[in-house]
Structures are given as C-alpha cells and as structure tokens.
mmCIF file of C-alpha atoms in Angstrom:
data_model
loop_
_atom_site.group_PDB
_atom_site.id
_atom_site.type_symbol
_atom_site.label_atom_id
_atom_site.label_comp_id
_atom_site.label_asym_id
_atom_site.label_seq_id
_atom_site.Cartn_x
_atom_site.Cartn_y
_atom_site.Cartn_z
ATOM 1 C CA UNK A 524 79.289 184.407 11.036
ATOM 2 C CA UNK A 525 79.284 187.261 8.774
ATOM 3 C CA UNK A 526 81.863 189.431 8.288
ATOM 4 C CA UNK A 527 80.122 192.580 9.168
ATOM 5 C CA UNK A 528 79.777 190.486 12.476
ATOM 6 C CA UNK A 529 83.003 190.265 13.333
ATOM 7 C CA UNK A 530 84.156 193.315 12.021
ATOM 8 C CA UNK A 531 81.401 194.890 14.512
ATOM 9 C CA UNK A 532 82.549 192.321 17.750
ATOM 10 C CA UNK A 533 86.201 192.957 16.909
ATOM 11 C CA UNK A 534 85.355 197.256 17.220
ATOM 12 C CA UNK A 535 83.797 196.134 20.751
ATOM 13 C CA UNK A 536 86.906 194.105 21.913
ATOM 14 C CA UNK A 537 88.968 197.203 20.620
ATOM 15 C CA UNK A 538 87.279 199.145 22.851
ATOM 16 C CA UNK A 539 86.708 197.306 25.393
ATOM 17 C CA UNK A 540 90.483 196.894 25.449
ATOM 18 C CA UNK A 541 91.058 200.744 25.142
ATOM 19 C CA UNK A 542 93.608 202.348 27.553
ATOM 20 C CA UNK A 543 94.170 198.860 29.640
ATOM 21 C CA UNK A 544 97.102 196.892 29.830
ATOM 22 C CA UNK A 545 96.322 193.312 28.058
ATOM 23 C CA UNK A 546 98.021 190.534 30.713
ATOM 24 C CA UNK A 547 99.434 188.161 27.966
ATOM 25 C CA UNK A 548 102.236 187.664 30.033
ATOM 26 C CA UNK A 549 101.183 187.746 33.736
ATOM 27 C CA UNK A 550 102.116 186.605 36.984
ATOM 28 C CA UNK A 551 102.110 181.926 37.582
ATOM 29 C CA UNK A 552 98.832 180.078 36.932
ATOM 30 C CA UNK A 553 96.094 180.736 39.288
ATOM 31 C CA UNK A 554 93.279 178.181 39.646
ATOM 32 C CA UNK A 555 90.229 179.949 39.933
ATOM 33 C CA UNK A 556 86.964 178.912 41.280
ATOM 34 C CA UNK A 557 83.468 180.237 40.577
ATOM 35 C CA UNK A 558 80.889 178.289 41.676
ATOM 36 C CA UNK A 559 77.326 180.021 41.101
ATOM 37 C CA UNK A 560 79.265 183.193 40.340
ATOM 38 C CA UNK A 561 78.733 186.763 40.927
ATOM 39 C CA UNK A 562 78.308 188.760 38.531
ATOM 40 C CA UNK A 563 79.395 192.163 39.688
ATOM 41 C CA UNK A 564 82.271 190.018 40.972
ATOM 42 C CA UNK A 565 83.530 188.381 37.575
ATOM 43 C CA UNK A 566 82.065 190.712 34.752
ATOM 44 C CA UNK A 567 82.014 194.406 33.897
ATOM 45 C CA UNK A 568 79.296 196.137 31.700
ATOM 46 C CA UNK A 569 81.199 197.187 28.613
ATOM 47 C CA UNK A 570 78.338 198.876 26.748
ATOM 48 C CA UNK A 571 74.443 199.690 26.277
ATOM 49 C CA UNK A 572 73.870 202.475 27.806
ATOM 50 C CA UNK A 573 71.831 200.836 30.936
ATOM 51 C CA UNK A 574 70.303 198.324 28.762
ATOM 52 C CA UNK A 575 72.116 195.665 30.762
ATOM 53 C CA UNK A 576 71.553 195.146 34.600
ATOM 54 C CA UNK A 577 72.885 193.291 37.032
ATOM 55 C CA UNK A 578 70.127 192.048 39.710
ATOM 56 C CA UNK A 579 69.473 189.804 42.501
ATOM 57 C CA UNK A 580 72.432 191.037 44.309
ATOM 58 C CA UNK A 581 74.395 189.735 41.732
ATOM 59 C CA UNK A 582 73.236 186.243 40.852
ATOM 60 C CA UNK A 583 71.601 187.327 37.357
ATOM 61 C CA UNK A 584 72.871 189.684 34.704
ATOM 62 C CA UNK A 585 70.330 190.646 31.760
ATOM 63 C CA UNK A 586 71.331 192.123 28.374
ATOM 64 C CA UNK A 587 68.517 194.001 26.257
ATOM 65 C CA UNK A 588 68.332 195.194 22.754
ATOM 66 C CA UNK A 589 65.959 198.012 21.032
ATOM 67 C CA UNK A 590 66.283 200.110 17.624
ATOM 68 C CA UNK A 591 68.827 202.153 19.329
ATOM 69 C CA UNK A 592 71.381 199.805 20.860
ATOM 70 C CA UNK A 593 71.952 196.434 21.884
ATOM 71 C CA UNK A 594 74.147 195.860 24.732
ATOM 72 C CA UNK A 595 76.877 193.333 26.355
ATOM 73 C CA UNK A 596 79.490 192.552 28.986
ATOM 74 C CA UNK A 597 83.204 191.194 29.411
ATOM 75 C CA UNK A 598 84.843 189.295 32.070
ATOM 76 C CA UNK A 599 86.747 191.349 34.590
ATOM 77 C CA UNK A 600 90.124 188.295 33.908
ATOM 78 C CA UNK A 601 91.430 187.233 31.124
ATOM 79 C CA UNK A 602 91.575 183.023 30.796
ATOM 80 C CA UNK A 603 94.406 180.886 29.282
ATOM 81 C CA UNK A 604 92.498 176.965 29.235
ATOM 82 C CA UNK A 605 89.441 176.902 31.478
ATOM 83 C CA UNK A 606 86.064 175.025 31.820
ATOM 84 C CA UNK A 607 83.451 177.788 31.973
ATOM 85 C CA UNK A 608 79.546 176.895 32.317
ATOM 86 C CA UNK A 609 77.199 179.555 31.556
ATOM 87 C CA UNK A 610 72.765 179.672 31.841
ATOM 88 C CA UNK A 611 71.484 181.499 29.533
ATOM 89 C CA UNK A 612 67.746 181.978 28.846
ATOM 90 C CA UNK A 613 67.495 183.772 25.310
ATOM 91 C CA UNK A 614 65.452 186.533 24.173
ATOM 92 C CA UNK A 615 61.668 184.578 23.401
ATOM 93 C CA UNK A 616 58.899 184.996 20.727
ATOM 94 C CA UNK A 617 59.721 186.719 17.706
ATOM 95 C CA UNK A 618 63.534 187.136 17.830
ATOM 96 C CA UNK A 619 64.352 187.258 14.331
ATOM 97 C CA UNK A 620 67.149 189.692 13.276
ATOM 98 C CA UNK A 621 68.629 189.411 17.121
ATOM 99 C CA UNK A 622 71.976 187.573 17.978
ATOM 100 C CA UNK A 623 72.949 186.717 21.307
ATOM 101 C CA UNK A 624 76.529 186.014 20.983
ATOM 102 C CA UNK A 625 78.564 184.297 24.017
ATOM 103 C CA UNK A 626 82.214 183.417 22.723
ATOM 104 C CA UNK A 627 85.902 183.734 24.399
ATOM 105 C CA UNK A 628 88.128 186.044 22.406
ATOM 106 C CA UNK A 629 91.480 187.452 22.751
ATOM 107 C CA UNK A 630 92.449 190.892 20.402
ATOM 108 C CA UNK A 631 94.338 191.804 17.742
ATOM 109 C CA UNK A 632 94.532 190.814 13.823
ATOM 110 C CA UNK A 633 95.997 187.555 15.160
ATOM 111 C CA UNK A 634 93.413 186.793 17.447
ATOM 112 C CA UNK A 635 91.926 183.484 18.825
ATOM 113 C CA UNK A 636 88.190 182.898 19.739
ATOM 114 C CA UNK A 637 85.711 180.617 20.409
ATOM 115 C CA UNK A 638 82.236 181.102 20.089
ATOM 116 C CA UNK A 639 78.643 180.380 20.680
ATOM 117 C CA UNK A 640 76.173 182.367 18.544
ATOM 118 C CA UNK A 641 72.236 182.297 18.949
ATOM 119 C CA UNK A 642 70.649 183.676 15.662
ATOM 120 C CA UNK A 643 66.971 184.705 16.284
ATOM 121 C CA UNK A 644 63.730 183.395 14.320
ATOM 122 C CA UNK A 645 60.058 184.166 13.923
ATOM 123 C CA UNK A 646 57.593 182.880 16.933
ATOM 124 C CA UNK A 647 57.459 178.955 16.524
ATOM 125 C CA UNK A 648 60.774 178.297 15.117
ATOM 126 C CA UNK A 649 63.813 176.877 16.502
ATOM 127 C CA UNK A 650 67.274 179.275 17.292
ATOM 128 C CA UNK A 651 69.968 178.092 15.591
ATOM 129 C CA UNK A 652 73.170 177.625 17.378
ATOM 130 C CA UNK A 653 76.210 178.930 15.582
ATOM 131 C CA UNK A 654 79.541 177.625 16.783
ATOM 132 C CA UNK A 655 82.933 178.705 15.622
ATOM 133 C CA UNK A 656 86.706 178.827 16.626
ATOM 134 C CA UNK A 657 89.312 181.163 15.533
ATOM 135 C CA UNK A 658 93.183 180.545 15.827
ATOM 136 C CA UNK A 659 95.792 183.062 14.777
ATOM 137 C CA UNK A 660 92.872 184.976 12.928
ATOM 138 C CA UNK A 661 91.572 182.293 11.100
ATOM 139 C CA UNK A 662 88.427 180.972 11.241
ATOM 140 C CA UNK A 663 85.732 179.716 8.752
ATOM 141 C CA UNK A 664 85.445 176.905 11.130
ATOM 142 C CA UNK A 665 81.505 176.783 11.531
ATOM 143 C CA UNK A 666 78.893 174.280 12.399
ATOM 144 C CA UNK A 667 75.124 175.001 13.423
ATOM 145 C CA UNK A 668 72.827 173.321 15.174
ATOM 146 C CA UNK A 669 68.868 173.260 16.118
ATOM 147 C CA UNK A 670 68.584 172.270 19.941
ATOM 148 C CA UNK A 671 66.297 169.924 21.315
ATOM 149 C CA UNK A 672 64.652 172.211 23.727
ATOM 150 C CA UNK A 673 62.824 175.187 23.921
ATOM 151 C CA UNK A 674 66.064 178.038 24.813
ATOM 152 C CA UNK A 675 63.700 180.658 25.503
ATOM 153 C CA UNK A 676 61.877 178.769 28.494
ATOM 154 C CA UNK A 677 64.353 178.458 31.057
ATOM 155 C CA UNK A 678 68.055 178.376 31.808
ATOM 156 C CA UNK A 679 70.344 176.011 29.733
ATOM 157 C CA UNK A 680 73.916 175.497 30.704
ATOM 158 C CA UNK A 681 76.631 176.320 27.514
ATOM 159 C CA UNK A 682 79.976 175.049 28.455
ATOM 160 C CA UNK A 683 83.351 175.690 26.929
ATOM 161 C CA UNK A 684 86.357 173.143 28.004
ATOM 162 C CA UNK A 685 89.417 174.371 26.341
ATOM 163 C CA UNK A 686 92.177 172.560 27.953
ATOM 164 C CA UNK A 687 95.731 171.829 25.971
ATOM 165 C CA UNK A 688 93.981 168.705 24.084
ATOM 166 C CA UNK A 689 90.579 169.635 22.794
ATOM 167 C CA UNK A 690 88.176 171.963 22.806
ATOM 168 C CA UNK A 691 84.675 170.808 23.556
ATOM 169 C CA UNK A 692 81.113 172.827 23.391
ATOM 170 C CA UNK A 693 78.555 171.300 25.556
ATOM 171 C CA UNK A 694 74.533 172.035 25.855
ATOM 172 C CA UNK A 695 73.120 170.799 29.306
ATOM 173 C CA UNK A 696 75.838 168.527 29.620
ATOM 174 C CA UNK A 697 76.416 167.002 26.457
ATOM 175 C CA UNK A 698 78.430 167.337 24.234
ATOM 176 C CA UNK A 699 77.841 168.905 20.481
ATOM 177 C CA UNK A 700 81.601 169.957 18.989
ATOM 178 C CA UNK A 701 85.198 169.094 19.602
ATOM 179 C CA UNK A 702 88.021 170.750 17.803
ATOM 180 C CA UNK A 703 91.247 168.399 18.960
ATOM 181 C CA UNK A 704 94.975 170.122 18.875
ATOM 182 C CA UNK A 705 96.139 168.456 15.486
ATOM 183 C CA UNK A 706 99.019 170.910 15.768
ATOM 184 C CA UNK A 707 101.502 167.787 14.638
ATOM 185 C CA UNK A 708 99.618 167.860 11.518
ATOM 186 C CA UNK A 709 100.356 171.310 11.088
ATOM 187 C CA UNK A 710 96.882 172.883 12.360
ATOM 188 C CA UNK A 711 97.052 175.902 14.496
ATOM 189 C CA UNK A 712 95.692 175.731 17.769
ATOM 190 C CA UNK A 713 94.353 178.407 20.776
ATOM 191 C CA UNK A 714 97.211 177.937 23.146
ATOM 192 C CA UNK A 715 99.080 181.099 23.960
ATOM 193 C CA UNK A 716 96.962 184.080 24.080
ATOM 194 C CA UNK A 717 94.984 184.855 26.649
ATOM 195 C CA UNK A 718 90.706 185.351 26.293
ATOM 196 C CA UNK A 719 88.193 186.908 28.131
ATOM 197 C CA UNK A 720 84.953 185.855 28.288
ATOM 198 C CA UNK A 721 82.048 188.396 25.955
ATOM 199 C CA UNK A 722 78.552 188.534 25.547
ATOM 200 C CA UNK A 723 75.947 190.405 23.714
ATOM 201 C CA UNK A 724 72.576 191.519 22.584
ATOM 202 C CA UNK A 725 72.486 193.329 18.954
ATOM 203 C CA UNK A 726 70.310 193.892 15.695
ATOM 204 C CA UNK A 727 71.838 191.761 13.038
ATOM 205 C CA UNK A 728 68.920 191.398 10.705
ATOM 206 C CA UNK A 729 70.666 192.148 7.955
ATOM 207 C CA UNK A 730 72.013 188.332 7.988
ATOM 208 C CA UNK A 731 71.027 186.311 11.229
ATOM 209 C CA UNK A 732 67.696 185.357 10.422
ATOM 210 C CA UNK A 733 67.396 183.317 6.678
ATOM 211 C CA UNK A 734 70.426 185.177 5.606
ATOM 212 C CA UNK A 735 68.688 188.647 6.302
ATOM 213 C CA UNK A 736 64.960 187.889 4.467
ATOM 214 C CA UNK A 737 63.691 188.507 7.802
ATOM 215 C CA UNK A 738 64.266 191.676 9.549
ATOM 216 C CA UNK A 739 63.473 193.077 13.052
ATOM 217 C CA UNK A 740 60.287 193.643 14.443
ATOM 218 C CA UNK A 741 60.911 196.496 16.708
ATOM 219 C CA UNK A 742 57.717 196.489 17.958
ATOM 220 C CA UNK A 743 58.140 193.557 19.879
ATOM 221 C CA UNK A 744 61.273 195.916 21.505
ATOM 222 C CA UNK A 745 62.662 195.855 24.193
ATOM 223 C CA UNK A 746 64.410 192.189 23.289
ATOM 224 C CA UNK A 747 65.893 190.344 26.606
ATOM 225 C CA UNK A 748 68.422 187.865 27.314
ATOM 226 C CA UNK A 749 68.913 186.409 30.764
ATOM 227 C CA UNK A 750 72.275 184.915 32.487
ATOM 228 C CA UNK A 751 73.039 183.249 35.619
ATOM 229 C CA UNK A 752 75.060 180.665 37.537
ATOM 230 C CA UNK A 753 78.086 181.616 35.664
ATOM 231 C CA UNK A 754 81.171 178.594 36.864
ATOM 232 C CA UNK A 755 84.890 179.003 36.281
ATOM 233 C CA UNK A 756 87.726 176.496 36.698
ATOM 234 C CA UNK A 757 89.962 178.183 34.487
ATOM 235 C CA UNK A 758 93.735 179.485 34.708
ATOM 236 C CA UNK A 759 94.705 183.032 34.347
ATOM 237 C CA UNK A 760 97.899 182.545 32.381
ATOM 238 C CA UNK A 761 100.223 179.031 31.255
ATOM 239 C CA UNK A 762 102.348 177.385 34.420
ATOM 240 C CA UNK A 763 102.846 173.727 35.332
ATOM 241 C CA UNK A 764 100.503 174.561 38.126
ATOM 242 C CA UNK A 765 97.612 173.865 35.859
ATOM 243 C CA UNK A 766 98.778 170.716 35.432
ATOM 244 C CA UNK A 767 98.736 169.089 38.797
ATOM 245 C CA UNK A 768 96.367 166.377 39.139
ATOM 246 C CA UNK A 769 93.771 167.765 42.019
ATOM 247 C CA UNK A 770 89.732 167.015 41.680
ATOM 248 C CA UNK A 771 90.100 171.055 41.443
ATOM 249 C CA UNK A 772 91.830 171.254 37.920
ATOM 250 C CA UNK A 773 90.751 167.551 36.024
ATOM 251 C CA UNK A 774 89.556 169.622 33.598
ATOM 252 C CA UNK A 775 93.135 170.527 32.199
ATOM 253 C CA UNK A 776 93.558 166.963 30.980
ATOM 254 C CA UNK A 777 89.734 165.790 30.920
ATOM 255 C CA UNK A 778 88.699 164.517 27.172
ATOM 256 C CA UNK A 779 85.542 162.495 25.502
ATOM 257 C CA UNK A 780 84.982 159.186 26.778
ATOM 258 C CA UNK A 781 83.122 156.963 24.466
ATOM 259 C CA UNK A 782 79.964 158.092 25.783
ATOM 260 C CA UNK A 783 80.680 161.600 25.071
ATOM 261 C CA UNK A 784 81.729 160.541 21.941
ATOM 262 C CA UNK A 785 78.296 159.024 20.766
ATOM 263 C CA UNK A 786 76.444 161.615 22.014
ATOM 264 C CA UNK A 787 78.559 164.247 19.756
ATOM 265 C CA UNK A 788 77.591 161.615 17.051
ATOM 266 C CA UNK A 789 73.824 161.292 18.341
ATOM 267 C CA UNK A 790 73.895 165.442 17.931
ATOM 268 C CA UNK A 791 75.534 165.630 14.824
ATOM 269 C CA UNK A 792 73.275 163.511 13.170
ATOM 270 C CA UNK A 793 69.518 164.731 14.254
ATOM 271 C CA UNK A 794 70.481 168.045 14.822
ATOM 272 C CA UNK A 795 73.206 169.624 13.286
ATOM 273 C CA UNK A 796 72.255 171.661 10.381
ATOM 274 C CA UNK A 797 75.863 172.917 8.648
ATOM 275 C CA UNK A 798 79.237 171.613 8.978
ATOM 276 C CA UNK A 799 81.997 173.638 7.046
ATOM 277 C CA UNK A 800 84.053 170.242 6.694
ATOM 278 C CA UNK A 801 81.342 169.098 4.139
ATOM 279 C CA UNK A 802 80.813 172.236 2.169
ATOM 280 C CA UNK A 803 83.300 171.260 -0.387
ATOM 281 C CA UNK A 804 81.454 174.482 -2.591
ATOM 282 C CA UNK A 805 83.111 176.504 -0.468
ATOM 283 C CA UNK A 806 85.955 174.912 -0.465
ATOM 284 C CA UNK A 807 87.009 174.212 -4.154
ATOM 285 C CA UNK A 808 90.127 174.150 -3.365
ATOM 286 C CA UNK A 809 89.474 171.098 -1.072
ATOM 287 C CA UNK A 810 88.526 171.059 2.870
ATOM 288 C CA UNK A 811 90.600 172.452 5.660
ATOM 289 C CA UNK A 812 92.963 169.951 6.489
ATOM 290 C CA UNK A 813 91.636 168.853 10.085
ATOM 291 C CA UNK A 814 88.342 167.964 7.988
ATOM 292 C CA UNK A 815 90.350 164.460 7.052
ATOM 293 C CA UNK A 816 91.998 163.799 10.122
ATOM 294 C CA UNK A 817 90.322 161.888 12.949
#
C-alpha cells in the first residue's frame, strides 16, 4: 500500500469517526450473528455523494467510482475478534487505476488494521490481491496474490478470522495468509482496540496499477463494485463470554488444520506474487522478526 493510500483511508476513518463516541471500552461481549446480512441493518454510507446504493431491500450494497469521487461504507459496530465473510464482485473490464479496498481498521496514530486490497488492471489481466495487517501503527506487512478465478464474474466470499491466536484471510474458503500472535517473541499483535469493518471505491492510478504506468480510463466511468451476503460471528468488545465453547462462537479458538495448512502452501506457491518476509532489499537491516519464526 502506498502511503498516499493510507494517508487518504486514515482522512476517511477520521471522518467517519467525527463527532461520535469511539466504544473502546463498552458494555460485556456480545455474540453477534449475521447470517446473509442486511445491509441497511449492519452498514452506514459514509461517503460518495449517492454513488453507493443499497438495493434489493437490503441484500446488496454497490459502491461506484467516476473522475469526481469514488465512494464507500463503514459498519454501523465496532468488532473486537470476529469471523466476517464478505461477496464481493469487483469492478470488470478495464479497471486499471481503481482500488477496491475491504479491510478492518480501528483510528488513531496507533491504530490496528487488517486489510484486503483489489488493485485494478487493463481488460484481460488478473487483479491483484493486496493483503496487509497493521498493529500499533505498524505495518509494512504485505503479501499479494493473483487469484485463480475470474473476480469480476460473480460473487467470491473474502473472509477475515481474527480470533486471539491467528489471523487468517480466506478466498472461497481457503485459506491464503495467517499472521499467528508471536507476542512471546516480542511481536505486537491486534488485540485490544476495537475495528469496524470499511470499504471503498477510489482513483488510485497514480500507484495501483504497475506502480502508476497505467492510469484511469474515465471513459469506461462509471466503475462498479458489488457486495452481498455479508456474515458476522464477531464480538463487540473483550469478555470471557467469547470464550465459551458453543457451535455459535468456535471461531474464537478455531485455527489451521493441516489441510488448511497445505492449501496456504498450495497458494503461496502458484499464486502469490510478493511476500515482504523475502524482500531482504527492503529490509537491509534484516527481516521483521516474525519472518524467522514458524
């Protein structure tokens, strides 16, 4: 991600966040449930001027983008440890210069986040799929990946399980990333604030699409990105409630089996196309530490 990206997410959480009351600190865990959700239910439109609708009385949300403004949304709660599935079906045919960006974030210098990215490309060529994760303000955690499907075609499910352990990032059900809590090596983890849930639709083409050689063509404006079926089993805030074992909440202690963990492997290795724990370059100093531990 570059940092005129998150300077220009981190102005729409600010603002977002304007004149409300952040619940860092609210009342026990509740267990939430939101099977097939509703979007005027779960999520506000945050900005766009109109260029993001909610329709079929509620069951799909759509974000647009032209040369005058993208667009986006933010859940209506805040989620501390979750498993959140999302469809998306991203903007098609020549999206270069676009991002669709779907991420968790909390606010503030110190923030936390976790993020899926979609950078745009010319007609014919794959998306890439940026993922990242933030803790305390820090990130520089990225890997990227090509997916094995067309995005633009239909609805794919992106999951996020963030549970005390691990977080994992899943495509149609399988799994593509885990960052583990190495905290007893020293390596901060997402625990304690906090995050809604964002998305959005905006012109990046000065660095989304081969580093910015390829800039928006706005007459293939309006751009669209569709969302449904939108799931959360997620707590609003820490408690031992979370923690009782009920087929409702598995999630809070749910980690990679051995299957899961060769089909990370199977992903990483035909289609993952960066991974910051091998880009010792940028690292002369040597790779973040959780790059050596297993």
């Amino acid at each position: 991600m570059s940092s005129s990206f998150r300077a220009y997410r981190q102005e729409h959480i600010l603002k977002f966040d304007s004149g409300q009351k952040i619940a860092r600190h609210g009342p026990a865990c509740l267990v939430m449930a939101a099977f097939s959700g509703n979007f005027n239910q779960d999520f506000d439109i945050t900005w766009g001027d109109g260029r993001a609708k909610i329709l079929s009385a509620g069951k799909v949300l759509t974000l647009s983008l032209d040369k005058t403004s993208g667009s986006g949304f933010r859940s209506k709660k805040q989620y501390l440890f979750g498993k959140i599935d999302m469809q998306i079906k991203l903007v098609p045919g020549n999206s270069a210069g676009t991002v669709t960006a779907y991420y968790f974030s909390s606010v503030g210098s110190n923030h936390d986040e976790i993020d899926f990215e979609f950078l745009g490309n010319l007609s014919g060529d794959p998306y890439i799929l940026h993922t990242n994760v933030f803790t305390q303000g820090k990130g520089d955690r990225e890997q990227q990946f090509y997916l094995w499907f067309d995005p633009t075609k239909d609805f794919h499910t992106y999951s996020i399980l963030w549970n005390p352990q691990s977080i994992i990032f899943s495509v149609d059900g399988t799994p593509i990333r885990q960052f583990k809590n190495l905290e007893s090596k020293g390596i901060a983890y997402p625990k304690n604030q906090p995050m809604w849930i964002f998305s959005s639709l905006w012109d990046a083409d000065d660095w989304a699409t081969r580093g910015g050689l390829v800039k928006t063509d706005w007459t293939q404006a309006p751009f669209t990105a569709s969302y449904t079926n939108f799931n959360a089993l997620a707590c609003t805030t820490a408690s031992d409630s979370c923690t009782k074992n009920s087929s409702a909440n598995s999630w809070f202690s749910q980690s990679l089996d051995s299957t899961g963990e060769e089909r990370i492997k199977w992903v990483q290795k035909n289609y993952m196309i960066y991974n910051y724990c091998t880009d010792s370059k940028r690292f002369p100093q040597g790779l973040p530490n959780e790059c050596s531990i297993a």
